Amino acid sequence: MTIKEYKEKGLDVVYLCHIPTLSLEKSFDCGQCFRFDAVSLFNHKSQVGGVALGKYVVFAQDNENELYIYGATKEDYYNIWEKYLSLDVDYEKKHTCLLSLKNAHLEKAISMGNGIRILRQDSWEALCSFIISQNNNIPRIKKIISSLCQKYGEKIEFLGSEHYTFPTYKALYEAGVEGLFDLKTGFRAKYIFDACKTLLENEGFLESVKNADFTRAQELLCKINGVGPKVAGCVLLFGFDRGEGFPVDVHIKRTLEKYFPKGLDVSLLGDSAGLCQQYLFYYERYLSEDA
DNA sequence: AAACAGGCCTAAA
DNA sequence: TTTAGGCCTGTT
Protein backbone atom coordinates (compact mmCIF):
# COMPACT_ATOMS: atom_id res chain seq x y z
CA MET A 1 0.00 0.00 0.00
CA THR A 2 1.11 3.53 -0.62
CA ILE A 3 1.30 6.19 2.05
CA LYS A 4 -1.70 7.87 0.50
CA GLU A 5 -3.73 4.69 0.79
CA TYR A 6 -2.78 4.27 4.46
CA LYS A 7 -3.85 7.82 5.09
CA GLU A 8 -7.15 7.20 3.38
CA LYS A 9 -7.66 4.24 5.70
CA GLY A 10 -7.16 6.55 8.67
CA LEU A 11 -3.56 5.69 9.52
CA ASP A 12 -1.27 8.70 9.80
CA VAL A 13 2.09 8.33 8.11
CA VAL A 14 4.95 10.76 7.80
CA TYR A 15 7.97 10.38 5.58
CA LEU A 16 11.25 12.22 6.05
CA CYS A 17 13.55 11.82 3.10
CA HIS A 18 16.68 13.38 4.54
CA ILE A 19 17.50 12.93 8.20
CA PRO A 20 20.78 12.58 10.09
CA THR A 21 22.08 9.02 10.04
CA LEU A 22 19.81 6.84 12.13
CA SER A 23 20.05 3.10 12.69
CA LEU A 24 16.82 1.73 14.09
CA GLU A 25 18.39 -1.62 14.94
CA LYS A 26 21.26 -0.12 16.86
CA SER A 27 19.20 2.54 18.59
CA PHE A 28 16.45 0.22 19.74
CA ASP A 29 18.59 -2.78 20.54
CA CYS A 30 21.36 -1.28 22.60
CA GLY A 31 19.66 -1.63 25.96
CA GLN A 32 18.50 1.93 26.41
CA CYS A 33 14.86 1.23 25.63
CA PHE A 34 12.80 -1.86 26.38
CA ARG A 35 9.52 -1.14 24.65
CA PHE A 36 10.23 -1.62 20.94
CA ASP A 37 10.42 -4.77 18.86
CA ALA A 38 11.25 -5.56 15.27
CA VAL A 39 8.04 -5.82 13.26
CA SER A 40 7.17 -6.65 9.66
CA LEU A 41 3.91 -4.78 9.23
CA PHE A 42 5.01 -2.71 6.26
CA ASN A 43 7.18 -3.07 3.26
CA HIS A 44 10.49 -1.70 4.48
CA LYS A 45 13.93 -3.05 5.08
CA SER A 46 13.90 -2.33 8.78
CA GLN A 47 11.06 -1.45 11.11
CA VAL A 48 10.50 -1.33 14.84
CA GLY A 49 7.22 -0.82 16.64
CA GLY A 50 6.44 0.14 20.19
CA VAL A 51 4.82 2.52 22.59
CA ALA A 52 6.56 5.68 23.67
CA LEU A 53 5.20 8.87 25.19
CA GLY A 54 1.74 7.35 25.25
CA LYS A 55 1.52 6.49 21.55
CA TYR A 56 2.10 3.39 19.48
CA VAL A 57 4.24 4.03 16.41
CA VAL A 58 6.24 2.09 13.86
CA PHE A 59 9.55 3.59 12.78
CA ALA A 60 10.67 2.24 9.42
CA GLN A 61 13.31 2.86 6.83
CA ASP A 62 15.00 1.47 3.75
CA ASN A 63 18.20 3.39 4.36
CA GLU A 64 19.70 5.20 7.30
CA ASN A 65 19.02 8.72 6.07
CA GLU A 66 15.28 8.44 5.68
CA LEU A 67 12.48 7.66 8.05
CA TYR A 68 8.85 6.62 7.91
CA ILE A 69 6.70 6.91 10.99
CA TYR A 70 3.40 5.04 10.94
CA GLY A 71 0.98 6.41 13.49
CA ALA A 72 2.30 9.96 13.31
CA THR A 73 1.66 13.16 11.38
CA LYS A 74 4.23 15.62 10.19
CA GLU A 75 3.32 17.82 13.16
CA ASP A 76 3.88 14.86 15.49
CA TYR A 77 7.32 14.42 14.00
CA TYR A 78 8.42 17.97 14.68
CA ASN A 79 6.66 18.18 18.04
CA ILE A 80 7.52 14.78 19.42
CA TRP A 81 9.52 12.23 17.50
CA GLU A 82 12.35 14.36 16.20
CA LYS A 83 13.26 15.06 19.81
CA TYR A 84 12.56 11.52 20.95
CA LEU A 85 15.04 10.22 18.39
CA SER A 86 17.50 13.06 19.07
CA LEU A 87 17.46 13.92 15.38
CA ASP A 88 17.68 17.59 16.34
CA VAL A 89 21.05 17.01 17.99
CA ASP A 90 24.34 17.54 16.17
CA TYR A 91 26.15 14.22 16.56
CA GLU A 92 29.02 15.31 14.32
CA LYS A 93 29.94 17.78 17.00
CA LYS A 94 29.85 15.06 19.64
CA HIS A 95 32.01 12.84 17.46
CA THR A 96 34.57 15.59 17.13
CA CYS A 97 34.69 15.82 20.89
CA LEU A 98 35.13 12.06 21.28
CA LEU A 99 37.72 11.83 18.52
CA SER A 100 39.80 14.46 20.27
CA LEU A 101 40.65 11.78 22.85
CA LYS A 102 42.64 10.09 20.08
CA ASN A 103 41.84 6.61 21.24
CA ALA A 104 41.92 4.01 18.47
CA HIS A 105 39.39 1.72 20.12
CA LEU A 106 36.92 4.52 20.66
CA GLU A 107 37.39 5.52 17.03
CA LYS A 108 36.41 2.03 15.96
CA ALA A 109 33.51 2.02 18.38
CA ILE A 110 32.20 5.24 16.88
CA SER A 111 32.30 4.00 13.32
CA MET A 112 30.79 0.68 14.30
CA GLY A 113 28.06 2.30 16.37
CA ASN A 114 27.35 5.05 13.88
CA GLY A 115 23.60 5.53 13.71
CA ILE A 116 22.93 5.02 17.39
CA ARG A 117 20.80 7.84 18.72
CA ILE A 118 20.27 8.40 22.42
CA LEU A 119 16.52 8.30 22.85
CA ARG A 120 14.96 11.03 24.94
CA GLN A 121 12.52 8.94 26.89
CA ASP A 122 9.93 9.76 29.48
CA SER A 123 11.53 10.41 32.88
CA TRP A 124 9.25 8.22 34.94
CA GLU A 125 9.38 5.36 32.45
CA ALA A 126 13.18 5.50 32.46
CA LEU A 127 13.30 5.54 36.25
CA CYS A 128 11.00 2.57 36.61
CA SER A 129 12.59 0.63 33.76
CA PHE A 130 16.14 0.95 35.01
CA ILE A 131 15.14 -0.04 38.53
CA ILE A 132 13.85 -3.21 36.93
CA SER A 133 17.02 -3.60 34.88
CA GLN A 134 19.30 -4.16 37.86
CA ASN A 135 20.92 -7.58 38.17
CA ASN A 136 18.75 -8.66 35.25
CA ASN A 137 19.02 -9.45 31.54
CA ILE A 138 17.39 -7.67 28.63
CA PRO A 139 14.88 -10.35 27.56
CA ARG A 140 13.53 -10.62 31.09
CA ILE A 141 13.54 -6.86 31.59
CA LYS A 142 11.43 -6.53 28.45
CA LYS A 143 9.11 -9.28 29.58
CA ILE A 144 8.55 -7.75 32.99
CA ILE A 145 7.92 -4.28 31.58
CA SER A 146 5.57 -5.69 28.99
CA SER A 147 3.44 -7.43 31.61
CA LEU A 148 3.59 -4.33 33.77
CA CYS A 149 2.11 -2.29 30.93
CA GLN A 150 -0.44 -4.89 29.99
CA LYS A 151 -1.76 -5.07 33.52
CA TYR A 152 -1.56 -1.44 34.62
CA GLY A 153 -1.27 0.62 31.44
CA GLU A 154 -3.93 1.83 29.03
CA LYS A 155 -4.86 -0.07 25.94
CA ILE A 156 -4.01 1.36 22.52
CA GLU A 157 -5.08 -0.17 19.23
CA PHE A 158 -2.98 -0.09 16.11
CA LEU A 159 -4.16 -1.82 12.92
CA GLY A 160 -6.27 -4.17 14.97
CA SER A 161 -3.60 -5.22 17.45
CA GLU A 162 -3.50 -4.23 21.10
CA HIS A 163 -0.74 -2.37 22.85
CA TYR A 164 -0.39 -0.73 26.23
CA THR A 165 0.99 2.53 27.53
CA PHE A 166 3.49 2.63 30.34
CA PRO A 167 1.56 2.78 33.61
CA THR A 168 1.57 5.90 35.76
CA TYR A 169 3.32 5.80 39.12
CA LYS A 170 -0.07 6.26 40.70
CA ALA A 171 -1.33 3.08 39.06
CA LEU A 172 1.71 1.12 40.23
CA TYR A 173 1.46 2.54 43.72
CA GLU A 174 -2.09 1.25 43.86
CA ALA A 175 -0.90 -2.14 42.64
CA GLY A 176 1.11 -2.37 45.86
CA VAL A 177 4.27 -4.34 46.50
CA GLU A 178 2.34 -7.61 46.21
CA GLY A 179 0.84 -6.65 42.87
CA LEU A 180 4.28 -5.72 41.57
CA PHE A 181 5.83 -8.88 42.94
CA ASP A 182 3.22 -10.92 41.08
CA LEU A 183 4.70 -9.60 37.83
CA LYS A 184 7.93 -11.49 38.56
CA THR A 185 9.79 -8.34 39.49
CA GLY A 186 11.26 -10.23 42.46
CA PHE A 187 13.24 -8.22 44.99
CA ARG A 188 12.74 -5.13 42.80
CA ALA A 189 9.04 -4.91 43.70
CA LYS A 190 9.69 -2.91 46.83
CA TYR A 191 12.08 -0.65 44.91
CA ILE A 192 9.48 0.18 42.26
CA PHE A 193 6.97 0.79 45.00
CA ASP A 194 9.32 3.14 46.79
CA ALA A 195 9.85 5.09 43.58
CA CYS A 196 6.08 5.45 43.14
CA LYS A 197 5.72 6.50 46.76
CA THR A 198 8.44 9.11 46.40
CA LEU A 199 6.89 10.64 43.30
CA LEU A 200 3.40 10.55 44.76
CA GLU A 201 4.36 12.13 48.06
CA ASN A 202 6.61 14.71 46.48
CA GLU A 203 4.89 16.08 43.43
CA GLY A 204 7.85 18.23 42.41
CA PHE A 205 10.39 15.41 42.60
CA LEU A 206 10.95 14.87 38.87
CA GLU A 207 10.95 18.61 38.32
CA SER A 208 13.61 19.18 40.96
CA VAL A 209 15.74 16.41 39.43
CA LYS A 210 15.36 18.13 36.09
CA ASN A 211 16.43 21.48 37.48
CA ALA A 212 19.32 20.27 39.61
CA ASP A 213 22.92 20.08 38.41
CA PHE A 214 24.08 16.61 37.47
CA THR A 215 25.61 15.57 40.77
CA ARG A 216 22.70 16.86 42.75
CA ALA A 217 20.23 15.18 40.38
CA GLN A 218 22.03 11.90 40.90
CA GLU A 219 21.89 12.35 44.65
CA LEU A 220 18.18 13.02 44.52
CA LEU A 221 17.48 9.91 42.47
CA CYS A 222 19.62 7.80 44.80
CA LYS A 223 17.32 8.69 47.66
CA ILE A 224 14.90 6.19 46.21
CA ASN A 225 15.44 2.78 47.74
CA GLY A 226 16.80 0.57 44.97
CA VAL A 227 18.37 3.36 42.95
CA GLY A 228 22.17 3.50 42.97
CA PRO A 229 24.71 5.34 40.85
CA LYS A 230 24.36 3.12 37.78
CA VAL A 231 20.57 3.26 37.64
CA ALA A 232 20.57 7.00 38.36
CA GLY A 233 23.08 7.50 35.55
CA CYS A 234 20.86 5.67 33.09
CA VAL A 235 17.78 7.55 34.20
CA LEU A 236 19.51 10.89 33.77
CA LEU A 237 20.98 10.00 30.39
CA PHE A 238 17.90 8.39 28.87
CA GLY A 239 15.08 10.05 30.80
CA PHE A 240 16.35 13.54 31.53
CA ASP A 241 18.34 14.41 28.43
CA ARG A 242 21.55 14.59 30.47
CA GLY A 243 24.29 13.83 28.00
CA GLU A 244 26.89 14.04 30.78
CA GLY A 245 25.55 10.78 32.17
CA PHE A 246 28.05 7.94 31.83
CA PRO A 247 26.53 4.99 33.65
CA VAL A 248 29.19 2.47 34.61
CA ASP A 249 28.09 -1.14 34.79
CA VAL A 250 30.22 -4.28 34.92
CA HIS A 251 30.64 -4.37 31.14
CA ILE A 252 31.63 -0.75 30.82
CA LYS A 253 33.98 -1.15 33.74
CA ARG A 254 35.74 -4.04 31.99
CA THR A 255 35.73 -2.16 28.69
CA LEU A 256 37.30 0.90 30.24
CA GLU A 257 40.03 -1.15 31.90
CA LYS A 258 40.76 -2.76 28.55
CA TYR A 259 40.79 0.27 26.25
CA PHE A 260 41.62 3.03 28.70
CA PRO A 261 44.22 1.45 30.96
CA LYS A 262 45.32 4.88 32.12
CA GLY A 263 41.72 5.77 32.91
CA LEU A 264 39.21 7.95 31.15
CA ASP A 265 38.37 11.37 32.49
CA VAL A 266 34.64 11.47 31.73
CA SER A 267 34.40 15.13 32.69
CA LEU A 268 36.40 15.97 29.55
CA LEU A 269 33.53 14.69 27.43
CA GLY A 270 30.86 17.09 28.61
CA ASP A 271 27.49 16.21 27.18
CA SER A 272 29.09 13.73 24.79
CA ALA A 273 29.85 11.36 27.66
CA GLY A 274 26.63 9.40 27.38
CA LEU A 275 27.05 8.82 23.68
CA CYS A 276 30.60 7.65 24.33
CA GLN A 277 29.28 5.15 26.84
CA GLN A 278 26.72 3.87 24.36
CA TYR A 279 29.31 3.41 21.63
CA LEU A 280 31.63 1.53 23.95
CA PHE A 281 28.80 -0.64 25.19
CA TYR A 282 27.62 -1.46 21.70
CA TYR A 283 31.16 -2.07 20.47
CA GLU A 284 32.02 -4.44 23.27
CA ARG A 285 28.78 -6.36 22.98
CA TYR A 286 29.15 -6.59 19.22
CA LEU A 287 32.68 -7.99 19.53
CA SER A 288 31.68 -10.53 22.17
CA GLU A 289 28.73 -11.73 20.11
CA ASP A 290 31.05 -12.19 17.19
CA ALA A 291 33.44 -14.33 19.22
C1' DA B 1 23.97 -27.85 38.06
C1' DA B 2 25.98 -23.72 39.03
C1' DA B 3 26.63 -19.38 37.44
C1' DC B 4 25.22 -15.27 35.62
C1' DA B 5 22.32 -11.22 34.27
C1' DG B 6 23.78 -3.36 32.15
C1' DG B 7 23.15 -3.43 40.92
C1' DC B 8 21.89 -2.33 45.26
C1' DC B 9 21.00 -3.08 50.15
C1' DT B 10 22.44 -4.59 54.55
C1' DA B 11 25.40 -6.18 57.96
C1' DA B 12 29.88 -6.55 59.72
C1' DA B 13 34.77 -5.22 60.14
C1' DT C 1 34.51 3.82 54.76
C1' DT C 2 35.02 -0.27 52.56
C1' DT C 3 33.71 -5.13 51.62
C1' DA C 4 31.30 -9.60 51.35
C1' DG C 5 26.75 -11.98 50.86
C1' DG C 6 22.34 -12.28 49.42
C1' DC C 7 18.58 -11.44 46.44
C1' DC C 8 13.66 -13.04 42.64
C1' DT C 9 13.68 -15.32 38.41
C1' DG C 10 14.92 -17.31 33.99
C1' DT C 11 18.30 -18.98 30.96
C1' DT C 12 22.41 -21.48 29.65
PDB file of N, CA and C in Angstrom, chain A residues 5 7 36 70 82 138 149 156-157 162 183 188 216 219 228 250 255 267 269 276 288:
ATOM      1  N   GLU A   5      -2.680   5.670   0.496  1.00  0.00           N
ATOM      2  CA  GLU A   5      -3.728   4.692   0.794  1.00  0.00           C
ATOM      3  C   GLU A   5      -3.852   4.430   2.293  1.00  0.00           C
ATOM      4  N   LYS A   7      -3.203   6.623   4.548  1.00  0.00           N
ATOM      5  CA  LYS A   7      -3.846   7.822   5.090  1.00  0.00           C
ATOM      6  C   LYS A   7      -5.351   7.787   4.857  1.00  0.00           C
ATOM      7  N   PHE A  36      10.382  -1.467  22.392  1.00  0.00           N
ATOM      8  CA  PHE A  36      10.233  -1.622  20.939  1.00  0.00           C
ATOM      9  C   PHE A  36      10.700  -2.993  20.482  1.00  0.00           C
ATOM     10  N   TYR A  70       4.807   5.423  11.032  1.00  0.00           N
ATOM     11  CA  TYR A  70       3.402   5.045  10.937  1.00  0.00           C
ATOM     12  C   TYR A  70       2.753   5.298  12.282  1.00  0.00           C
ATOM     13  N   GLU A  82      11.015  13.871  16.527  1.00  0.00           N
ATOM     14  CA  GLU A  82      12.352  14.364  16.203  1.00  0.00           C
ATOM     15  C   GLU A  82      13.187  14.476  17.473  1.00  0.00           C
ATOM     16  N   ILE A 138      18.309  -8.435  29.470  1.00  0.00           N
ATOM     17  CA  ILE A 138      17.393  -7.668  28.633  1.00  0.00           C
ATOM     18  C   ILE A 138      16.088  -8.404  28.284  1.00  0.00           C
ATOM     19  N   CYS A 149       2.934  -3.179  31.752  1.00  0.00           N
ATOM     20  CA  CYS A 149       2.106  -2.289  30.931  1.00  0.00           C
ATOM     21  C   CYS A 149       0.748  -2.919  30.628  1.00  0.00           C
ATOM     22  N   ILE A 156      -4.038   0.597  23.766  1.00  0.00           N
ATOM     23  CA  ILE A 156      -4.012   1.363  22.519  1.00  0.00           C
ATOM     24  C   ILE A 156      -4.182   0.368  21.385  1.00  0.00           C
ATOM     25  N   GLU A 157      -4.967   0.731  20.379  1.00  0.00           N
ATOM     26  CA  GLU A 157      -5.083  -0.167  19.231  1.00  0.00           C
ATOM     27  C   GLU A 157      -4.319   0.399  18.044  1.00  0.00           C
ATOM     28  N   GLU A 162      -3.437  -4.960  19.831  1.00  0.00           N
ATOM     29  CA  GLU A 162      -3.503  -4.234  21.103  1.00  0.00           C
ATOM     30  C   GLU A 162      -2.127  -3.961  21.684  1.00  0.00           C
ATOM     31  N   LEU A 183       4.240  -9.738  39.215  1.00  0.00           N
ATOM     32  CA  LEU A 183       4.698  -9.600  37.829  1.00  0.00           C
ATOM     33  C   LEU A 183       6.126 -10.107  37.659  1.00  0.00           C
ATOM     34  N   ARG A 188      12.871  -6.513  43.273  1.00  0.00           N
ATOM     35  CA  ARG A 188      12.742  -5.130  42.800  1.00  0.00           C
ATOM     36  C   ARG A 188      11.366  -4.539  43.082  1.00  0.00           C
ATOM     37  N   ARG A 216      23.840  16.728  41.850  1.00  0.00           N
ATOM     38  CA  ARG A 216      22.701  16.862  42.750  1.00  0.00           C
ATOM     39  C   ARG A 216      21.519  16.000  42.261  1.00  0.00           C
ATOM     40  N   GLU A 219      22.140  12.518  43.212  1.00  0.00           N
ATOM     41  CA  GLU A 219      21.893  12.350  44.650  1.00  0.00           C
ATOM     42  C   GLU A 219      20.409  12.208  44.937  1.00  0.00           C
ATOM     43  N   GLY A 228      20.763   3.208  42.682  1.00  0.00           N
ATOM     44  CA  GLY A 228      22.166   3.498  42.974  1.00  0.00           C
ATOM     45  C   GLY A 228      22.753   4.314  41.838  1.00  0.00           C
ATOM     46  N   VAL A 250      29.093  -3.340  34.956  1.00  0.00           N
ATOM     47  CA  VAL A 250      30.218  -4.278  34.921  1.00  0.00           C
ATOM     48  C   VAL A 250      30.885  -4.329  33.548  1.00  0.00           C
ATOM     49  N   THR A 255      35.354  -2.797  29.952  1.00  0.00           N
ATOM     50  CA  THR A 255      35.731  -2.160  28.692  1.00  0.00           C
ATOM     51  C   THR A 255      36.707  -1.013  28.930  1.00  0.00           C
ATOM     52  N   SER A 267      34.786  13.718  32.635  1.00  0.00           N
ATOM     53  CA  SER A 267      34.396  15.130  32.695  1.00  0.00           C
ATOM     54  C   SER A 267      34.901  15.901  31.472  1.00  0.00           C
ATOM     55  N   LEU A 269      34.436  14.969  28.543  1.00  0.00           N
ATOM     56  CA  LEU A 269      33.534  14.687  27.434  1.00  0.00           C
ATOM     57  C   LEU A 269      32.285  15.554  27.430  1.00  0.00           C
ATOM     58  N   CYS A 276      29.362   8.420  24.237  1.00  0.00           N
ATOM     59  CA  CYS A 276      30.597   7.648  24.326  1.00  0.00           C
ATOM     60  C   CYS A 276      30.327   6.314  25.011  1.00  0.00           C
ATOM     61  N   SER A 288      31.836  -9.279  21.405  1.00  0.00           N
ATOM     62  CA  SER A 288      31.685 -10.526  22.168  1.00  0.00           C
ATOM     63  C   SER A 288      30.683 -11.469  21.505  1.00  0.00           C
TER      64      SER A 288
END
